[in-house]
Amino acid sequence: MTAHLDTDIAIGGLFEEENSAEIVNARISADANPRLAEVMAVLTRHLHAAIKEIEPTHEEWFKAIEFLTQTGQMCTDWRQEYILLSDVLGATMLVDAINHRRPKGATPNTILGPFYVANAPHYENGANICLDGKGEPTLVSGRVLDTTGRPIAGATLDIWQTNDDGFYDVQQKGVQPDYNLRGLFTTDADGYYAFRTVKPRHYPIPADGPVGKLLGDLGRHPNRAAHLHFIVTANGYDQVITHIFTPDCQYLHEDTVFGVKKELIAEFTTESDPAVAERYDLSVPFLAVNWDFVLTPL
Amino acid sequence: MTAHLDTDIAIGGLFEEENSAEIVNARISADANPRLAEVMAVLTRHLHAAIKEIEPTHEEWFKAIEFLTQTGQMCTDWRQEYILLSDVLGATMLVDAINHRRPKGATPNTILGPFYVANAPHYENGANICLDGKGEPTLVSGRVLDTTGRPIAGATLDIWQTNDDGFYDVQQKGVQPDYNLRGLFTTDADGYYAFRTVKPRHYPIPADGPVGKLLGDLGRHPNRAAHLHFIVTANGYDQVITHIFTPDCQYLHEDTVFGVKKELIAEFTTESDPAVAERYDLSVPFLAVNWDFVLTPL
């Protein structure tokens, strides 16, 4: 005789495949932080639902465990492989979108990315942030406005981008000049800003880790569409972290971190006005982008 | 004039909050391994759905990134913190249940756990696997049967459990005798097995890492309900990895890895038959468990 207990014994908390997530979540204490309890309950429910859809073998589950482990072990003080994973799965952009729902017409937010450096040099409007002389000279200018179209004086634009080889200065210390293609600018009394730079180009995210391997296995490339980064800040307005994308980049419609929004695709026009060229120390013809940023009041 | 491109431009692949998961999954190449493509599509869909339910702040999302990173960095050759995470979220048991759906009456599977060691000593039936003399002597005996009730001769039982201090031998090398409370037994011609051991007790999973901290933050304890582990193997039958649980453990209904199934809760009876006591070199009274294993044919 096998000594199974009677089935009418109380079985509170015992595992059953059918309501597995509910059983796990019932263990969360009523004393736990309510937000943590909510977050873990949602994550556990979706984890169990995903497992039930996928029906992984033990070998597949262990491959997942190994992937998560390797992704953690790839991280160092200067490499965050889990942020890369979040980026390539569109999670970073989704979290950003949820936290920056803005009225129509306001400049959309995008992700900060790993290459921002605080305390770039502060330049006068019109200055050239390209210190290595490579690439197609481009004049970027426009205004910072509020949502009613009024100019915002004294707004700060913090700008950074890759050089014409597809690297940020911090990726090539000693090769590029420090603060190459970085600068802070302030809008004038009419909300205007202007700076000289070069046309940005696409570049790959670091693809030598587990996330790069996953991208490869999915038949995805690691490239970001060519862009300039901006942080636009003004007293009394919601700070905007955003990009401008070039319209002719081959990766425009397949940015590997899903950063492109149609409202952020700029026109790069070819200009040959000799007065403008002389004012900004450019040879004709040169590229130009006319771009306004629209901030929402706090 | 702001140089936004016309909105009727093709926007294939550009991020939108509404259908974010579909946009990410559309990037998977048709040439990717179909199973990997399916798995990643399901995971991405649930990840995005969870984010949309939770609406994490940037700070919360970064806390999640940090947790995943620390969990990976806690792993060593002898510590697998991601398996612990899978265990305490019920995922390990769910994957196990999905892979071992057996007919009613067959012994349910459970998780292997991290403390299994191959090549334990092979004993004659009736031998004592408790080598440190601690704990309440217990006789465990019964049969290995097929689903029609016929005994299986020559089946192997591979048994392991904690000692009376709540540690496996491998956790206390040099303190406990090697292979303490481990042994291999073979069923006789009538399918019978028997061995002497001690009543197992509860013990905590390793709680000094990120997973232990998470359990604490959720108001959950780290304890496993007291149990014996078994792997039962017989030619022509599906191998069973399973547990027997003691019915009076304080953690029976809240095993931290959700390993308890009601069909696996044994009775530990107090026996005083002097003939049985003499046969197994026990003093009266002693504890006894009568337990049959039921295997399904391959």
Coordinates of C-alpha atoms in Angstrom, one line a residue:
Chain A
M1 CA 0.0 0.0 0.0
T2 CA 1.4 3.4 -1.0
A3 CA 1.0 5.9 1.7
H4 CA -0.4 8.8 -0.3
L5 CA -2.3 11.1 1.9
D6 CA -6.0 11.5 1.3
T7 CA -6.7 14.0 -1.6
D8 CA -9.1 16.0 0.6
I9 CA -6.2 17.3 2.7
A10 CA -5.8 21.0 2.4
I11 CA -3.4 21.6 -0.5
G12 CA -2.9 25.4 -0.2
G13 CA 0.2 26.6 -2.1
L14 CA 0.9 23.3 -3.8
F15 CA 2.0 23.5 -7.4
E16 CA -0.4 22.8 -10.2
E17 CA 0.4 23.4 -13.9
E18 CA -3.0 25.0 -14.6
N19 CA -2.9 27.9 -12.1
S20 CA 0.9 27.9 -11.6
A21 CA 1.4 31.7 -11.7
E22 CA -1.4 32.3 -9.2
I23 CA 0.1 29.8 -6.8
V24 CA 3.5 31.6 -7.1
N25 CA 2.0 35.0 -6.7
A26 CA -0.1 34.0 -3.6
R27 CA 3.2 33.6 -1.8
I28 CA 3.9 37.3 -1.9
S29 CA 3.5 38.7 1.6
A30 CA 0.8 41.3 2.2
D31 CA 3.6 43.3 3.9
A32 CA 5.7 43.5 0.8
N33 CA 6.2 46.8 -0.9
P34 CA 3.0 47.2 -3.0
R35 CA 4.7 48.3 -6.1
L36 CA 7.3 45.5 -6.0
A37 CA 4.4 43.0 -5.3
E38 CA 2.5 44.3 -8.4
V39 CA 5.6 44.3 -10.6
M40 CA 6.6 40.7 -9.6
A41 CA 3.0 39.4 -10.0
V42 CA 2.8 40.8 -13.5
L43 CA 6.2 39.5 -14.5
T44 CA 5.5 36.1 -13.0
R45 CA 2.1 35.8 -14.8
H46 CA 3.7 36.7 -18.2
L47 CA 6.7 34.4 -17.5
H48 CA 4.4 31.5 -16.9
A49 CA 2.2 32.3 -19.8
A50 CA 5.2 32.5 -22.1
I51 CA 6.5 29.1 -20.8
K52 CA 3.1 27.6 -21.5
E53 CA 3.1 28.9 -25.0
I54 CA 6.6 27.9 -25.7
E55 CA 6.6 24.5 -23.9
P56 CA 10.4 24.5 -23.7
T57 CA 12.3 21.3 -23.2
H58 CA 14.7 21.0 -20.3
E59 CA 17.6 21.6 -22.7
E60 CA 16.0 24.7 -24.1
W61 CA 15.3 26.1 -20.6
F62 CA 18.9 25.5 -19.6
K63 CA 20.0 27.3 -22.8
A64 CA 17.9 30.3 -21.7
I65 CA 19.5 30.1 -18.2
E66 CA 23.0 30.1 -19.8
F67 CA 22.1 33.0 -22.0
L68 CA 20.9 35.1 -19.1
T69 CA 24.0 34.1 -17.1
Q70 CA 26.4 35.0 -19.9
T71 CA 24.7 38.3 -20.5
G72 CA 25.2 39.2 -16.8
Q73 CA 28.8 38.1 -16.9
M74 CA 29.5 40.2 -20.0
C75 CA 28.7 43.4 -18.0
T76 CA 31.6 45.6 -16.7
D77 CA 31.8 49.1 -15.5
W78 CA 31.9 50.2 -19.2
R79 CA 29.7 47.6 -20.9
Q80 CA 26.1 47.0 -20.0
E81 CA 25.0 43.9 -22.0
Y82 CA 21.5 43.8 -20.3
I83 CA 20.8 47.4 -21.6
L84 CA 21.8 46.2 -25.0
L85 CA 19.4 43.3 -24.7
S86 CA 16.7 45.7 -23.6
D87 CA 17.6 47.9 -26.6
V88 CA 17.5 45.3 -29.3
L89 CA 14.2 43.8 -28.0
G90 CA 12.6 47.2 -28.2
A91 CA 12.0 47.3 -24.4
T92 CA 14.1 50.4 -23.9
M93 CA 12.2 52.4 -26.5
L94 CA 8.9 51.1 -25.1
V95 CA 9.8 52.2 -21.5
D96 CA 10.9 55.6 -23.0
A97 CA 7.6 56.0 -24.9
I98 CA 5.5 55.1 -21.8
N99 CA 7.3 57.7 -19.8
H100 CA 7.2 60.5 -22.4
R101 CA 3.7 60.6 -23.9
R102 CA 3.6 64.1 -25.3
P103 CA 1.0 66.2 -27.1
K104 CA 1.0 66.1 -30.9
G105 CA 3.6 68.5 -32.3
A106 CA 6.0 68.2 -29.3
T107 CA 9.4 66.7 -30.1
P108 CA 9.3 63.0 -29.3
N109 CA 11.7 61.6 -26.8
T110 CA 14.1 58.8 -27.6
I111 CA 16.7 56.8 -25.7
L112 CA 19.9 58.3 -24.2
G113 CA 22.2 55.5 -25.3
P114 CA 25.5 54.7 -23.7
F115 CA 27.7 57.4 -25.3
Y116 CA 26.5 60.5 -23.6
V117 CA 29.2 62.5 -21.8
A118 CA 28.3 65.4 -19.5
N119 CA 30.2 68.7 -19.5
A120 CA 30.9 69.0 -23.2
P121 CA 32.4 72.4 -24.2
H122 CA 30.0 75.3 -24.4
Y123 CA 30.2 77.0 -27.8
E124 CA 28.9 80.2 -29.4
N125 CA 26.2 79.6 -32.0
G126 CA 27.6 78.8 -35.3
A127 CA 30.7 77.0 -33.9
N128 CA 32.1 73.8 -35.5
I129 CA 32.0 70.7 -33.2
C130 CA 33.9 68.6 -35.7
L131 CA 37.4 68.6 -34.5
D132 CA 38.9 65.9 -36.7
G133 CA 38.1 67.4 -40.1
K134 CA 36.5 64.2 -41.4
G135 CA 33.1 64.0 -43.1
E136 CA 30.7 66.1 -45.0
P137 CA 30.3 69.6 -43.4
T138 CA 26.7 70.2 -42.3
L139 CA 25.1 73.3 -40.9
V140 CA 22.4 72.4 -38.3
S141 CA 20.2 75.3 -37.2
G142 CA 16.7 76.1 -36.1
R143 CA 14.7 77.2 -33.1
V144 CA 13.5 75.9 -29.7
L145 CA 9.8 76.6 -29.4
D146 CA 7.0 75.9 -27.0
T147 CA 3.9 74.0 -28.0
T148 CA 2.2 77.3 -29.0
G149 CA 5.0 78.2 -31.4
R150 CA 6.7 80.8 -29.1
P151 CA 10.5 80.8 -29.1
I152 CA 12.3 79.8 -25.9
A153 CA 15.3 82.0 -25.3
G154 CA 18.2 80.6 -23.2
A155 CA 17.4 76.9 -23.9
T156 CA 20.4 74.6 -23.8
L157 CA 21.2 72.0 -26.6
D158 CA 23.6 69.3 -25.6
I159 CA 24.7 67.5 -28.8
W160 CA 26.8 64.4 -29.6
Q161 CA 27.3 62.1 -32.5
T162 CA 29.8 59.7 -34.2
N163 CA 32.6 60.9 -36.4
D164 CA 32.8 59.9 -40.1
D165 CA 34.4 56.6 -39.2
G166 CA 31.3 55.6 -37.1
F167 CA 32.8 56.0 -33.7
Y168 CA 32.2 58.3 -30.7
D169 CA 35.2 60.1 -29.3
V170 CA 35.0 58.0 -26.1
Q171 CA 35.3 54.8 -28.2
Q172 CA 38.6 56.1 -29.7
K173 CA 40.4 57.9 -26.9
G174 CA 43.8 59.1 -28.2
V175 CA 42.6 58.6 -31.8
Q176 CA 39.9 61.3 -31.9
P177 CA 40.4 64.7 -30.2
D178 CA 38.6 64.8 -26.8
Y179 CA 35.0 66.1 -27.1
N180 CA 35.1 65.6 -30.9
L181 CA 31.5 66.1 -32.2
R182 CA 30.2 67.1 -28.8
G183 CA 29.0 70.6 -27.7
L184 CA 26.6 72.7 -25.7
F185 CA 24.8 75.6 -27.4
T186 CA 22.3 78.2 -26.0
T187 CA 19.4 79.7 -27.9
D188 CA 19.4 83.4 -28.5
A189 CA 16.6 85.9 -27.7
D190 CA 14.6 84.6 -30.7
G191 CA 15.1 80.9 -29.7
Y192 CA 17.6 80.3 -32.5
Y193 CA 20.6 78.0 -32.4
A194 CA 23.1 77.0 -35.0
F195 CA 26.2 74.8 -35.2
R196 CA 28.5 73.2 -37.7
T197 CA 29.1 69.5 -37.7
V198 CA 29.4 66.6 -40.2
K199 CA 26.7 64.3 -41.6
P200 CA 26.5 61.4 -39.1
R201 CA 26.8 57.8 -40.3
H202 CA 25.5 54.4 -39.1
Y203 CA 27.5 52.3 -36.7
P204 CA 27.1 48.9 -35.0
I205 CA 26.3 48.4 -31.3
P206 CA 28.8 46.2 -29.6
A207 CA 28.1 42.8 -31.1
D208 CA 30.9 40.6 -29.6
G209 CA 28.7 39.4 -26.7
P210 CA 25.7 37.2 -26.1
V211 CA 23.3 39.9 -27.4
G212 CA 25.3 40.2 -30.7
K213 CA 25.2 36.4 -31.0
L214 CA 21.4 36.5 -30.5
L215 CA 21.0 39.2 -33.2
G216 CA 23.1 37.1 -35.5
D217 CA 21.1 33.9 -34.8
L218 CA 17.9 35.9 -35.5
G219 CA 19.3 37.1 -38.8
R220 CA 19.4 40.7 -37.5
H221 CA 22.3 43.2 -38.1
P222 CA 23.7 45.3 -35.2
N223 CA 23.5 48.7 -36.9
R224 CA 22.0 51.9 -35.6
A225 CA 20.6 54.3 -38.2
A226 CA 22.8 57.4 -38.7
H227 CA 21.8 60.1 -36.2
L228 CA 22.7 63.1 -34.1
H229 CA 21.8 63.1 -30.4
F230 CA 20.3 66.0 -28.5
I231 CA 19.3 66.9 -25.0
V232 CA 17.3 70.1 -25.0
T233 CA 16.7 71.7 -21.6
A234 CA 14.9 75.0 -20.7
N235 CA 13.6 76.3 -17.4
G236 CA 9.9 75.5 -17.0
Y237 CA 9.8 72.8 -19.8
D238 CA 10.0 69.1 -19.9
Q239 CA 13.6 68.1 -20.9
V240 CA 13.7 66.4 -24.3
I241 CA 16.3 63.6 -25.1
T242 CA 16.0 63.0 -28.8
H243 CA 17.7 62.2 -32.1
I244 CA 17.7 63.6 -35.6
F245 CA 18.0 60.8 -38.3
T246 CA 19.4 61.2 -41.8
P247 CA 16.8 60.2 -44.4
D248 CA 19.1 58.3 -46.7
C249 CA 20.7 55.9 -44.2
Q250 CA 20.4 52.3 -45.4
Y251 CA 19.4 51.3 -41.8
L252 CA 16.7 54.0 -41.4
H253 CA 13.9 51.5 -41.4
E254 CA 15.7 48.9 -39.4
D255 CA 17.6 50.7 -36.6
T256 CA 18.6 47.8 -34.4
V257 CA 17.4 49.5 -31.2
F258 CA 14.1 50.8 -32.8
G259 CA 15.1 54.5 -32.1
V260 CA 13.7 55.9 -35.3
K261 CA 10.4 57.8 -35.3
K262 CA 9.1 59.4 -38.4
E263 CA 8.8 62.8 -36.8
L264 CA 12.6 62.6 -36.2
I265 CA 13.8 62.0 -39.8
A266 CA 15.3 65.3 -41.0
E267 CA 16.0 66.6 -44.6
F268 CA 19.7 67.2 -45.3
T269 CA 19.5 69.8 -48.1
T270 CA 22.4 70.9 -50.3
E271 CA 22.9 74.7 -50.0
S272 CA 25.1 77.2 -51.9
D273 CA 24.2 80.6 -50.5
P274 CA 27.6 82.4 -50.4
A275 CA 26.6 84.7 -47.5
V276 CA 25.6 81.8 -45.3
A277 CA 28.7 79.9 -46.3
E278 CA 30.9 82.8 -45.4
R279 CA 29.1 83.4 -42.1
Y280 CA 29.7 79.8 -41.0
D281 CA 33.1 79.4 -42.7
L282 CA 31.8 76.8 -45.1
S283 CA 32.7 76.1 -48.7
V284 CA 29.8 75.8 -51.2
P285 CA 27.9 73.6 -51.7
F286 CA 27.3 72.4 -48.1
L287 CA 24.7 70.3 -46.4
A288 CA 22.1 72.0 -44.1
V289 CA 19.4 70.8 -41.7
N290 CA 16.8 73.2 -40.5
W291 CA 15.3 71.7 -37.3
D292 CA 13.0 73.0 -34.6
F293 CA 12.5 71.5 -31.2
V294 CA 9.1 71.8 -29.5
L295 CA 9.1 71.6 -25.7
T296 CA 6.1 71.0 -23.5
P297 CA 5.7 73.2 -20.3
L298 CA 6.2 71.4 -17.0
Chain B
M1 CA 10.2 75.6 -41.2
T2 CA 10.9 72.3 -39.6
A3 CA 12.0 69.7 -42.1
H4 CA 9.8 66.8 -41.0
L5 CA 9.3 64.4 -43.8
D6 CA 5.9 63.9 -45.1
T7 CA 3.9 61.4 -43.0
D8 CA 3.0 59.4 -46.0
I9 CA 6.6 58.2 -46.4
A10 CA 6.9 54.4 -45.9
I11 CA 7.4 53.8 -42.2
G12 CA 8.1 50.1 -42.2
G13 CA 9.9 49.0 -39.1
L14 CA 9.6 52.3 -37.2
F15 CA 8.7 52.1 -33.5
E16 CA 5.2 52.7 -32.3
E17 CA 4.0 52.1 -28.8
E18 CA 0.8 50.4 -29.9
N19 CA 2.2 47.5 -31.9
S20 CA 5.7 47.6 -30.4
A21 CA 6.2 43.8 -30.1
E22 CA 5.0 43.2 -33.7
I23 CA 7.5 45.7 -35.0
V24 CA 10.4 44.0 -33.0
N25 CA 9.3 40.5 -34.1
A26 CA 9.0 41.6 -37.8
R27 CA 12.8 42.0 -37.8
I28 CA 13.4 38.3 -37.2
S29 CA 14.8 36.9 -40.5
A30 CA 12.9 34.3 -42.4
D31 CA 16.2 32.4 -42.5
A32 CA 16.5 32.2 -38.7
N33 CA 16.1 28.8 -36.9
P34 CA 12.2 28.4 -36.8
R35 CA 12.2 27.3 -33.1
L36 CA 14.4 30.2 -32.0
A37 CA 12.3 32.6 -34.0
E38 CA 9.1 31.3 -32.3
V39 CA 10.6 31.4 -28.8
M40 CA 11.9 34.9 -29.2
A41 CA 8.6 36.1 -30.7
V42 CA 6.7 34.7 -27.8
L43 CA 9.1 36.1 -25.2
T44 CA 9.2 39.5 -26.9
R45 CA 5.4 39.7 -27.0
H46 CA 5.1 38.8 -23.3
L47 CA 7.9 41.2 -22.4
H48 CA 6.2 44.1 -24.1
A49 CA 2.8 43.2 -22.6
A50 CA 4.3 43.1 -19.1
I51 CA 6.0 46.5 -19.6
K52 CA 2.7 47.9 -20.8
E53 CA 0.9 46.6 -17.7
I54 CA 3.6 47.7 -15.3
E55 CA 4.5 51.0 -17.0
P56 CA 7.9 51.1 -15.2
T57 CA 9.7 54.4 -14.7
H58 CA 13.2 54.7 -16.1
E59 CA 14.5 54.2 -12.5
E60 CA 12.5 51.0 -12.1
W61 CA 13.6 49.7 -15.4
F62 CA 17.2 50.3 -14.5
K63 CA 16.7 48.5 -11.2
A64 CA 15.5 45.5 -13.2
I65 CA 18.6 45.8 -15.4
E66 CA 20.8 45.9 -12.3
F67 CA 19.0 42.8 -10.8
L68 CA 19.5 40.8 -13.9
T69 CA 23.1 41.8 -14.1
Q70 CA 23.8 41.0 -10.4
T71 CA 22.1 37.6 -10.8
G72 CA 24.4 36.7 -13.7
Q73 CA 27.4 38.0 -11.8
M74 CA 26.5 35.8 -8.8
C75 CA 26.9 32.7 -10.9
T76 CA 30.1 30.6 -10.6
D77 CA 31.0 27.0 -11.5
W78 CA 29.2 25.9 -8.3
R79 CA 26.4 28.5 -7.9
Q80 CA 23.7 29.0 -10.5
E81 CA 21.7 32.0 -9.3
Y82 CA 19.5 32.1 -12.5
I83 CA 18.4 28.5 -11.8
L84 CA 17.5 29.7 -8.2
L85 CA 15.5 32.5 -9.8
S86 CA 13.7 30.1 -12.1
D87 CA 13.0 27.9 -9.1
V88 CA 11.6 30.5 -6.8
L89 CA 9.4 31.9 -9.5
G90 CA 7.9 28.4 -10.1
A91 CA 9.3 28.4 -13.7
T92 CA 11.5 25.3 -13.1
M93 CA 8.5 23.3 -11.8
L94 CA 6.4 24.5 -14.7
V95 CA 8.9 23.5 -17.3
D96 CA 9.2 20.1 -15.5
A97 CA 5.5 19.6 -15.4
I98 CA 5.2 20.4 -19.1
N99 CA 7.8 17.9 -20.0
H100 CA 6.4 15.1 -17.7
R101 CA 2.7 14.9 -18.2
R102 CA 2.0 11.3 -17.1
P103 CA -1.1 9.2 -16.8
K104 CA -3.0 9.4 -13.5
G105 CA -1.5 7.0 -11.0
A106 CA 2.1 7.3 -12.3
T107 CA 4.6 8.9 -10.0
P108 CA 4.9 12.6 -10.7
N109 CA 8.2 14.1 -11.7
T110 CA 9.8 16.9 -9.8
I111 CA 13.0 19.0 -10.2
L112 CA 16.4 17.5 -9.9
G113 CA 17.9 20.3 -7.8
P114 CA 21.5 21.3 -7.5
F115 CA 22.7 18.7 -5.0
Y116 CA 22.5 15.5 -7.0
V117 CA 25.8 13.6 -7.3
A118 CA 26.3 10.7 -9.7
N119 CA 28.0 7.4 -8.7
A120 CA 26.8 7.1 -5.1
P121 CA 27.6 3.8 -3.5
H122 CA 25.5 0.8 -4.5
Y123 CA 24.0 -0.9 -1.4
E124 CA 22.1 -4.2 -0.7
N125 CA 18.5 -3.6 0.1
G126 CA 18.1 -2.8 3.8
A127 CA 21.4 -1.0 4.1
N128 CA 21.7 2.2 6.1
I129 CA 22.7 5.3 4.1
C130 CA 23.0 7.6 7.1
L131 CA 26.8 7.6 7.9
D132 CA 26.9 10.3 10.5
G133 CA 24.5 8.8 13.0
K134 CA 22.4 11.9 13.4
G135 CA 18.6 12.1 13.2
E136 CA 15.5 9.9 13.6
P137 CA 16.1 6.4 12.1
T138 CA 13.6 5.7 9.4
L139 CA 12.9 2.6 7.3
V140 CA 11.8 3.4 3.7
S141 CA 10.5 0.5 1.7
G142 CA 8.1 -0.4 -1.1
R143 CA 8.0 -1.5 -4.7
V144 CA 8.6 -0.2 -8.1
L145 CA 5.6 -1.0 -10.3
D146 CA 4.3 -0.3 -13.8
T147 CA 1.1 1.5 -14.5
T148 CA -0.8 -1.8 -14.5
G149 CA 0.4 -2.7 -11.0
R150 CA 3.1 -5.3 -12.0
P151 CA 6.3 -5.1 -10.1
I152 CA 9.5 -4.1 -12.0
A153 CA 12.5 -6.2 -11.0
G154 CA 16.0 -4.7 -11.4
A155 CA 14.9 -1.1 -11.2
T156 CA 17.5 1.3 -9.8
L157 CA 16.7 3.9 -7.1
D158 CA 19.2 6.7 -6.7
I159 CA 18.5 8.4 -3.4
W160 CA 19.9 11.6 -1.8
Q161 CA 18.8 13.9 1.1
T162 CA 20.1 16.3 3.7
N163 CA 21.4 15.2 7.1
D164 CA 19.7 16.1 10.3
D165 CA 21.5 19.5 10.3
G166 CA 19.8 20.4 7.0
F167 CA 22.9 20.1 4.8
Y168 CA 23.8 17.8 1.9
D169 CA 27.2 16.1 2.2
V170 CA 28.6 18.2 -0.7
Q171 CA 27.8 21.4 1.3
Q172 CA 29.8 20.1 4.2
K173 CA 32.8 18.4 2.8
G174 CA 35.1 17.3 5.6
V175 CA 32.3 17.7 8.1
Q176 CA 30.0 15.0 6.9
P177 CA 31.3 11.6 5.6
D178 CA 31.5 11.5 1.8
Y179 CA 28.3 10.1 0.3
N180 CA 26.5 10.6 3.6
L181 CA 22.7 10.0 2.9
R182 CA 23.3 8.9 -0.7
G183 CA 22.9 5.5 -2.1
L184 CA 21.9 3.3 -5.1
F185 CA 19.5 0.4 -4.6
T186 CA 18.1 -2.2 -7.0
T187 CA 14.6 -3.8 -6.7
D188 CA 14.4 -7.6 -6.2
A189 CA 12.5 -10.1 -8.3
D190 CA 9.2 -8.9 -6.8
G191 CA 10.0 -5.2 -7.3
Y192 CA 10.9 -4.5 -3.7
Y193 CA 13.4 -2.1 -2.3
A194 CA 14.3 -1.1 1.2
F195 CA 16.8 1.2 2.9
R196 CA 17.5 2.8 6.2
T197 CA 17.9 6.5 6.5
V198 CA 16.8 9.4 8.8
K199 CA 13.8 11.6 8.6
P200 CA 14.8 14.6 6.4
R201 CA 14.4 18.1 7.5
H202 CA 13.8 21.5 5.8
Y203 CA 16.7 23.6 4.7
P204 CA 17.1 27.0 3.0
I205 CA 18.2 27.5 -0.6
P206 CA 21.3 29.8 -0.8
A207 CA 19.8 33.2 0.2
D208 CA 22.9 35.4 0.2
G209 CA 22.5 36.6 -3.4
P210 CA 20.1 38.7 -5.4
V211 CA 17.4 36.0 -5.4
G212 CA 17.6 35.7 -1.6
K213 CA 17.2 39.5 -1.4
L214 CA 14.2 39.4 -3.8
L215 CA 12.6 36.7 -1.6
G216 CA 13.1 38.8 1.5
D217 CA 11.7 41.9 -0.2
L218 CA 8.6 39.8 -1.2
G219 CA 8.2 38.6 2.4
R220 CA 9.0 35.0 1.4
H221 CA 11.3 32.6 3.3
P222 CA 14.0 30.6 1.5
N223 CA 13.1 27.2 2.9
R224 CA 12.4 24.0 1.0
A225 CA 10.0 21.5 2.6
A226 CA 11.7 18.5 4.1
H227 CA 12.2 15.7 1.5
L228 CA 14.1 12.7 0.1
H229 CA 15.2 12.8 -3.5
F230 CA 14.8 9.8 -5.9
I231 CA 15.8 9.0 -9.4
V232 CA 14.1 5.7 -10.4
T233 CA 15.3 4.1 -13.6
A234 CA 14.3 0.8 -15.3
N235 CA 14.8 -0.5 -18.7
G236 CA 11.8 0.2 -21.0
Y237 CA 10.3 2.8 -18.6
D238 CA 10.3 6.6 -18.5
Q239 CA 12.9 7.7 -15.8
V240 CA 11.3 9.4 -12.8
I241 CA 13.0 12.2 -10.9
T242 CA 10.9 12.7 -7.8
H243 CA 10.7 13.6 -4.1
I244 CA 9.0 12.2 -1.0
F245 CA 7.9 14.9 1.4
T246 CA 7.4 14.6 5.1
P247 CA 3.8 15.4 6.1
D248 CA 4.6 17.5 9.2
C249 CA 7.2 19.9 7.9
Q250 CA 6.2 23.5 8.7
Y251 CA 7.0 24.5 5.1
L252 CA 5.0 21.7 3.4
H253 CA 2.5 24.1 2.0
E254 CA 5.1 26.8 1.2
D255 CA 8.1 25.1 -0.3
T256 CA 10.1 28.0 -1.8
V257 CA 10.6 26.2 -5.1
F258 CA 7.0 24.8 -5.4
G259 CA 8.3 21.2 -5.5
V260 CA 5.5 19.7 -3.4
K261 CA 2.7 17.7 -5.1
K262 CA 0.0 16.2 -3.0
E263 CA 0.7 12.7 -4.5
L264 CA 4.3 13.0 -3.1
I265 CA 3.5 13.6 0.6
A266 CA 4.3 10.4 2.5
E267 CA 3.1 9.1 5.9
F268 CA 5.9 8.5 8.4
T269 CA 4.4 5.9 10.7
T270 CA 5.8 4.8 14.1
E271 CA 6.5 1.1 14.1
S272 CA 7.5 -1.4 16.8
D273 CA 7.5 -4.8 15.1
P274 CA 10.6 -6.5 16.8
A275 CA 11.1 -8.8 13.8
V276 CA 11.3 -5.9 11.4
A277 CA 13.5 -4.0 13.8
E278 CA 15.9 -6.8 14.1
R279 CA 16.0 -7.4 10.4
Y280 CA 17.1 -3.8 9.7
D281 CA 19.2 -3.3 12.9
L282 CA 16.8 -0.8 14.3
S283 CA 15.6 -0.1 17.9
V284 CA 11.9 0.1 18.5
P285 CA 10.0 2.3 18.0
F286 CA 11.2 3.5 14.6
L287 CA 9.8 5.5 11.8
A288 CA 8.7 3.8 8.6
V289 CA 7.6 4.9 5.1
N290 CA 5.9 2.5 2.8
W291 CA 6.2 4.0 -0.7
D292 CA 5.6 2.6 -4.2
F293 CA 6.9 4.2 -7.4
V294 CA 4.8 3.8 -10.5
L295 CA 6.7 4.0 -13.9
T296 CA 5.2 4.5 -17.3
P297 CA 6.5 2.4 -20.2
L298 CA 8.5 4.2 -22.9

